[in-house]
C-alpha cells in the first residue's frame, strides 16, 4: 500500500473560545492529489497553518517522509520541500516576474554577483511550463490577477517541492489558465509530488483530485477516493446531514428594474442589452472570448464605453473611473476588488 509522504494525525488547536481543530487528520500521498474539503470555518486553513509552522499545535502528530517532525515557520517547511500557494498573493507589483519568483534567494556567483541572465532564463522556462505568455522581465503589475496567480505557482515550482498546497488556486483564473494549471498538476503528479488541493468547486475536485479528505467543525470526517464517491455524499459529509437538493429551486419575486443596459458597445462588446430586476439573479453566459468580462468591465467603467446606456435605479450612469462605479453599483467580485486596489 502507498505510504503517505505527509501525515497529520489527530491534530488539535484551540483559539480563545474556539476549538479550530479537534483531532483533524490528513494524509498526502506521493504522486497523488488530495482534496481538502469542508465548509467555511471547518479548519482547513488552520490545519495548513499548523503544518507549515505558522501555528503550533496543541497536540497530535506530524510525520513527513516517515519521520515525526515540526516546522518553525513557512521558510522552514519550504526548505524541507513543502510549498503553499495562498489565495492572497505575496508578490510585489513593481518587481519583474523573475525578481518575484527568486525574491530573497537570487542566484549569485562566487563573488555574490546576481546572475540575472540565468535567473531570467529559469523563470522563462517556468512560465512556459505554465503557458504564461509574458517574458520574465515583465513587471508583475502589468499582469492580470490570474497571470499573477500563475507566477505564484511558478514560484512554488521553482522550489522543486515534494508537497504543494494549493488554496483555492483557480479562484482568479480564467478557464484557459485553469486548464494550464491542471496540466501542470498532472505533470507534478507524474513526478511524484504530493498535492493538497483546497477548493469549494466540487466539479474541479472530481476532475483533478485522486482522493478527498473532509473536515467538519475541526474534525476529520473521512477520506475517500474520488472514484468511490459522488457529490451528494461529499456534501452530506461536509454539512453533516442529507440534502434533498443542493440548490433548491426558489422562484424569484421580481421587483422593479434595478439595472438596465441598453445597446452597449465597446471593446469586445457589440450592442448588448439586458435588464436586471430586484430579487433576480441574472446569469451571463458565453464561450471564452465571447465578451462576458469585457461587458462587466464596460458597465463598471474599467473599459471605455463606445455607445449605449447603463441605467441604475432609473438614473443613467457614466462612470469614468472604477472608484466612481464602486460608489454607485455594489460589485462583489474578488477580481474587481483587486483591480480597484
Ligand atoms: N487566528 C484565529 N483566532 C481565533 N479563531 C480563529 C483563528 N483562525 C481561525 N479561527 C477559527 O477557527 C475555525 C476554523 O477556521 P479556518 O479558517 O481554519 O477554517 P477554513 O475551513 O479554512 O474556512 P474558510 O474556508 O472560510 O477559509 C473558525 O471557527 C475560525 O473562526
Coordinates of C-alpha atoms and ligand atoms in Angstrom, one line a residue:
X1 CA 0.0 0.0 0.0
X2 CA 1.2 3.5 -0.9
X3 CA 2.7 5.2 2.2
X4 CA 1.9 8.9 2.8
X5 CA 4.7 11.4 2.3
X6 CA 3.0 13.6 4.8
X7 CA 0.7 12.6 7.6
X8 CA -1.1 14.8 10.0
X9 CA -2.8 12.8 12.8
X10 CA -5.3 13.9 15.3
X11 CA -4.2 17.5 15.4
X12 CA -5.8 19.7 18.0
X13 CA -5.6 23.5 18.0
X14 CA -7.7 25.9 20.1
X15 CA -8.0 29.6 19.9
X16 CA -9.6 31.5 22.8
X17 CA -13.2 30.4 22.7
X18 CA -12.9 28.2 19.6
X19 CA -11.6 24.7 19.0
X20 CA -10.5 25.2 15.5
X21 CA -9.0 21.7 15.1
X22 CA -10.4 18.7 17.0
X23 CA -8.4 15.6 16.1
X24 CA -8.1 16.7 12.4
X25 CA -6.2 14.3 10.2
X26 CA -4.8 14.4 6.7
X27 CA -2.7 12.1 4.5
X28 CA -0.8 13.3 1.5
X29 CA 0.5 10.6 -0.9
X30 CA 3.4 11.0 -3.4
X31 CA 2.1 11.3 -6.9
X32 CA -1.5 12.0 -5.8
X33 CA -3.7 15.0 -5.4
X34 CA -5.6 15.1 -2.1
X35 CA -8.6 17.4 -2.0
X36 CA -9.2 19.0 1.4
X37 CA -12.9 19.8 1.7
X38 CA -15.0 21.5 4.3
X39 CA -17.4 24.3 4.8
X40 CA -16.2 27.8 5.8
X41 CA -14.7 27.6 9.3
X42 CA -14.2 23.8 9.1
X43 CA -10.5 24.2 9.9
X44 CA -8.7 23.8 6.5
X45 CA -6.6 26.9 6.8
X46 CA -5.7 26.3 10.4
X47 CA -4.6 22.8 9.6
X48 CA -2.4 24.1 6.8
X49 CA -1.0 26.8 9.2
X50 CA -0.2 24.1 11.7
X51 CA 1.5 22.1 9.0
X52 CA 3.7 25.0 7.8
X53 CA 4.6 26.1 11.3
X54 CA 2.6 29.4 11.4
X55 CA 0.7 28.0 14.3
X56 CA 1.9 25.5 16.9
X57 CA -0.4 22.5 17.5
X58 CA -1.8 21.8 21.0
X59 CA -1.5 18.0 20.3
X60 CA -1.3 15.5 17.6
X61 CA 1.4 14.2 15.3
X62 CA 3.0 15.5 12.1
X63 CA 5.1 12.9 10.1
X64 CA 6.9 13.9 7.0
X65 CA 8.9 11.4 4.9
X66 CA 8.4 8.8 7.6
X67 CA 9.7 10.9 10.5
X68 CA 7.9 12.8 13.2
X69 CA 8.7 16.4 12.7
X70 CA 7.6 20.0 13.2
X71 CA 8.3 23.2 11.3
X72 CA 9.3 26.6 12.8
X73 CA 7.6 28.6 10.1
X74 CA 6.8 28.7 6.3
X75 CA 10.5 29.2 5.4
X76 CA 11.5 26.1 7.4
X77 CA 8.7 24.0 5.8
X78 CA 9.5 25.4 2.3
X79 CA 13.2 24.4 2.7
X80 CA 12.1 20.9 3.7
X81 CA 10.1 20.7 0.4
X82 CA 6.6 21.8 1.4
X83 CA 5.3 24.9 -0.5
X84 CA 2.0 26.6 0.0
X85 CA 0.2 28.8 -2.6
X86 CA -2.1 31.1 -0.7
X87 CA -5.2 32.7 -2.0
X88 CA -3.8 36.1 -1.2
X89 CA -0.8 36.8 -3.4
X90 CA 2.5 37.5 -1.8
X91 CA 4.0 39.3 -4.7
X92 CA 5.4 42.8 -5.4
X93 CA 3.9 44.5 -8.5
X94 CA 6.9 46.8 -9.0
X95 CA 9.3 44.0 -9.5
X96 CA 9.7 41.8 -12.6
X97 CA 8.2 38.3 -12.8
X98 CA 11.7 36.7 -12.3
X99 CA 12.5 39.0 -9.4
X100 CA 9.3 38.0 -7.7
X101 CA 10.0 34.3 -8.3
X102 CA 13.5 34.4 -6.8
X103 CA 13.0 37.2 -4.2
X104 CA 15.3 36.6 -1.3
X105 CA 17.1 33.7 -2.9
X106 CA 18.6 35.3 -6.0
X107 CA 21.1 33.2 -7.9
X108 CA 24.6 34.6 -7.4
X109 CA 28.2 33.7 -8.5
X110 CA 31.1 33.0 -6.1
X111 CA 31.6 36.8 -5.7
X112 CA 27.9 37.4 -4.7
X113 CA 27.0 39.0 -8.1
X114 CA 23.5 38.3 -9.2
X115 CA 23.3 36.0 -12.2
X116 CA 20.4 37.9 -13.9
X117 CA 20.5 36.0 -17.3
X118 CA 20.3 32.6 -15.5
X119 CA 17.5 33.8 -13.3
X120 CA 15.5 35.2 -16.3
X121 CA 16.1 32.0 -18.3
X122 CA 14.9 29.8 -15.5
X123 CA 11.9 32.0 -14.8
X124 CA 11.1 31.9 -18.6
X125 CA 11.2 28.1 -18.5
X126 CA 8.8 28.0 -15.6
X127 CA 6.4 30.5 -17.3
X128 CA 6.5 28.4 -20.5
X129 CA 5.5 25.3 -18.4
X130 CA 2.5 27.2 -17.2
X131 CA 1.7 28.6 -20.6
X132 CA 2.1 32.2 -19.4
X133 CA 2.8 34.3 -22.5
X134 CA 5.0 37.0 -20.8
X135 CA 8.7 37.5 -20.6
X136 CA 10.2 37.0 -17.1
X137 CA 11.4 40.6 -17.4
X138 CA 7.8 42.0 -17.4
X139 CA 6.9 44.0 -14.3
X140 CA 4.4 41.9 -12.3
X141 CA 2.0 44.8 -12.1
X142 CA 1.3 44.6 -15.8
X143 CA -0.2 41.1 -15.4
X144 CA -3.8 40.2 -14.9
X145 CA -4.7 38.8 -11.5
X146 CA -4.9 35.3 -13.0
X147 CA -1.5 35.6 -14.5
X148 CA -0.1 36.9 -11.2
X149 CA -1.5 33.7 -9.6
X150 CA 0.3 31.7 -12.2
X151 CA 3.5 33.5 -11.1
X152 CA 2.8 32.4 -7.6
X153 CA 2.5 28.9 -8.8
X154 CA 5.8 29.2 -10.8
X155 CA 7.4 30.3 -7.6
X156 CA 6.3 27.1 -5.8
X157 CA 7.5 25.0 -8.8
X158 CA 10.9 26.7 -8.6
X159 CA 11.4 25.2 -5.1
X160 CA 11.0 21.7 -6.6
X161 CA 8.7 20.9 -3.7
X162 CA 7.8 17.4 -2.7
X163 CA 4.4 18.6 -1.3
X164 CA 2.5 21.6 -2.8
X165 CA -0.6 23.0 -1.1
X166 CA -2.9 24.9 -3.3
X167 CA -5.5 27.0 -1.5
X168 CA -8.4 27.8 -3.9
X169 CA -5.9 28.1 -6.7
X170 CA -8.5 28.7 -9.5
X171 CA -10.5 31.5 -8.0
X172 CA -8.8 34.2 -10.0
X173 CA -8.0 32.1 -13.1
X174 CA -9.7 32.1 -16.5
X175 CA -10.8 28.7 -18.0
X176 CA -7.7 28.6 -20.1
X177 CA -5.4 29.4 -17.1
X178 CA -7.2 26.7 -15.1
X179 CA -6.5 24.2 -17.9
X180 CA -2.8 25.1 -17.8
X181 CA -2.8 24.7 -14.1
X182 CA -4.4 21.3 -14.4
X183 CA -1.8 20.1 -16.9
X184 CA 1.0 21.2 -14.5
X185 CA -0.8 19.4 -11.7
X186 CA -0.8 16.3 -13.8
X187 CA 2.9 16.8 -14.6
X188 CA 3.7 17.2 -10.9
X189 CA 1.7 14.1 -10.1
X190 CA 3.8 12.1 -12.6
X191 CA 6.9 13.4 -11.0
X192 CA 5.8 12.0 -7.6
X193 CA 4.8 15.3 -6.0
X194 CA 2.0 15.2 -3.4
X195 CA -0.6 17.9 -3.7
X196 CA -3.2 19.2 -1.3
X197 CA -6.0 20.9 -3.3
X198 CA -8.3 23.1 -1.3
X199 CA -11.4 24.2 -3.3
X200 CA -15.1 24.6 -2.9
X201 CA -15.6 23.8 -6.5
X202 CA -16.7 20.1 -6.5
X203 CA -16.5 19.8 -10.3
X204 CA -12.8 20.6 -10.2
X205 CA -12.2 18.2 -7.4
X206 CA -13.7 15.4 -9.4
X207 CA -11.7 16.4 -12.4
X208 CA -8.2 16.8 -10.9
X209 CA -8.1 15.0 -7.5
X210 CA -7.4 11.4 -6.6
X211 CA -8.6 11.4 -3.0
X212 CA -10.7 13.6 -0.8
X213 CA -10.5 14.4 2.9
X214 CA -13.4 16.1 4.6
X215 CA -13.2 18.2 7.7
X216 CA -16.2 19.4 9.7
X217 CA -16.0 21.6 12.8
X218 CA -12.3 20.9 13.0
X219 CA -12.9 17.1 13.0
X220 CA -11.7 14.5 10.5
X221 CA -14.9 13.2 8.9
X222 CA -13.4 10.8 6.3
X223 CA -11.1 10.1 3.5
X224 CA -12.5 8.7 0.2
X225 CA -11.1 8.1 -3.3
X226 CA -12.7 10.2 -6.0
X227 CA -13.7 7.0 -7.8
X228 CA -15.8 5.7 -4.9
X229 CA -17.7 8.8 -4.0
X230 CA -20.1 11.4 -5.5
X231 CA -21.1 15.0 -4.9
X232 CA -24.1 14.1 -2.7
X233 CA -22.0 12.0 -0.4
X234 CA -19.4 14.8 -0.1
X235 CA -22.0 17.4 0.6
X236 CA -23.5 15.2 3.3
X237 CA -20.1 14.7 4.8
X238 CA -19.4 18.4 4.8
X239 CA -22.7 19.6 6.2
X240 CA -23.5 16.6 8.4
X241 CA -27.0 15.9 7.1
X242 CA -28.7 14.6 4.0
X243 CA -29.6 17.2 1.4
X244 CA -32.6 16.5 -0.8
X245 CA -31.4 19.1 -3.3
X246 CA -28.1 21.0 -3.4
X247 CA -29.7 24.2 -4.8
X248 CA -33.5 24.0 -4.2
X249 CA -35.4 26.0 -6.9
X250 CA -36.8 29.2 -5.4
X251 CA -38.9 31.3 -7.8
X252 CA -37.7 34.9 -7.8
X253 CA -40.1 37.6 -6.6
X254 CA -39.4 40.2 -9.2
X255 CA -39.3 43.8 -8.0
X256 CA -38.8 46.9 -10.2
X257 CA -35.9 47.0 -12.6
X258 CA -32.7 48.0 -10.9
X259 CA -30.2 47.8 -13.8
X260 CA -30.8 48.4 -17.4
X261 CA -28.2 48.0 -20.1
X262 CA -29.2 49.4 -23.5
X263 CA -27.3 48.8 -26.7
X264 CA -23.9 48.8 -25.0
X265 CA -20.8 48.6 -27.2
X266 CA -17.1 48.8 -26.5
X267 CA -14.0 46.6 -26.7
X268 CA -15.3 43.1 -27.4
X269 CA -18.9 44.0 -26.9
X270 CA -21.3 44.9 -29.6
X271 CA -24.8 46.2 -29.0
X272 CA -25.7 44.3 -25.8
X273 CA -29.0 45.0 -23.9
X274 CA -30.5 43.4 -20.8
X275 CA -32.5 44.3 -17.7
X276 CA -31.9 43.1 -14.1
X277 CA -34.8 43.2 -11.7
X278 CA -34.6 43.4 -7.9
X279 CA -34.7 39.9 -6.4
X280 CA -33.3 38.4 -9.6
X281 CA -30.1 36.6 -10.3
X282 CA -29.0 37.2 -13.9
X283 CA -26.7 34.7 -15.5
X284 CA -24.3 35.9 -18.2
X285 CA -23.1 33.1 -20.3
X286 CA -20.9 32.6 -23.4
X287 CA -17.8 30.8 -24.6
X288 CA -14.3 32.0 -23.7
X289 CA -13.7 35.3 -25.5
X290 CA -17.4 36.0 -26.0
X291 CA -17.0 39.3 -24.1
X292 CA -18.6 38.4 -20.7
X293 CA -15.8 40.0 -18.7
X294 CA -15.5 43.0 -21.1
X295 CA -19.2 43.6 -20.8
X296 CA -19.0 43.8 -17.0
X297 CA -15.9 46.0 -17.2
X298 CA -17.6 48.4 -19.5
X299 CA -20.6 48.6 -17.1
X300 CA -18.4 49.5 -14.2
X301 CA -16.1 51.8 -16.1
X302 CA -12.9 49.8 -16.3
X303 CA -13.1 49.6 -20.1
X304 CA -14.2 52.5 -22.3
X305 CA -17.8 52.6 -23.5
X306 CA -18.3 53.5 -27.2
X307 CA -22.0 53.7 -27.2
X308 CA -25.1 52.7 -25.3
X309 CA -26.6 53.4 -21.8
X310 CA -26.3 52.0 -18.3
X311 CA -29.3 52.9 -16.2
X312 CA -29.2 52.2 -12.5
X313 CA -32.4 52.6 -10.5
X314 CA -33.8 54.8 -13.2
X315 CA -30.7 57.1 -13.4
X316 CA -28.3 57.0 -16.3
X317 CA -24.7 56.5 -15.0
X318 CA -21.5 57.1 -16.8
X319 CA -18.7 56.0 -14.5
X320 CA -15.4 57.4 -15.8
X321 CA -13.4 55.7 -13.0
X322 CA -13.6 52.4 -11.1
X323 CA -14.0 54.3 -7.8
X324 CA -17.0 56.2 -9.1
X325 CA -18.6 53.0 -10.3
X326 CA -17.9 51.4 -7.0
X327 CA -19.8 54.2 -5.3
X328 CA -22.8 53.7 -7.5
X329 CA -23.0 49.9 -8.0
X330 CA -22.2 47.3 -5.5
X331 CA -19.8 44.9 -7.2
X332 CA -18.8 41.9 -5.1
X333 CA -16.2 40.2 -7.3
X334 CA -12.8 39.4 -5.9
X335 CA -11.3 40.3 -9.2
X336 CA -12.9 43.7 -9.3
X337 CA -12.0 44.5 -5.7
X338 CA -8.4 43.6 -6.5
X339 CA -8.4 45.7 -9.7
X340 CA -9.6 48.7 -7.7
X341 CA -6.9 48.3 -5.0
Ligands
LIG1 N1 -6.3 33.3 14.5 C1 -7.5 32.9 14.9 N2 -8.0 33.3 16.1 C2 -9.2 32.8 16.5 N3 -10.0 32.0 15.8 C3 -9.6 31.5 14.6 C4 -8.3 32.0 14.1 N4 -8.1 31.4 12.9 C5 -9.2 30.6 12.7 N5 -10.1 30.7 13.7 C6 -11.4 30.0 13.9 O1 -11.1 28.6 13.7 C7 -12.1 28.0 13.0 C8 -11.5 27.3 11.7 O2 -11.2 28.3 10.8 P1 -10.4 28.1 9.4 O3 -10.1 29.4 8.9 O4 -9.3 27.2 9.7 O5 -11.5 27.4 8.6 P2 -11.5 27.1 7.0 O6 -12.0 25.7 6.8 O7 -10.1 27.4 6.4 O8 -12.5 28.1 6.5 P3 -12.5 29.0 5.1 O9 -13.0 28.1 4.0 O10 -13.5 30.1 5.4 O11 -11.1 29.6 4.9 C9 -13.1 29.0 12.7 O12 -14.1 29.0 13.7 C10 -12.4 30.3 12.8 O13 -13.2 31.4 13.2

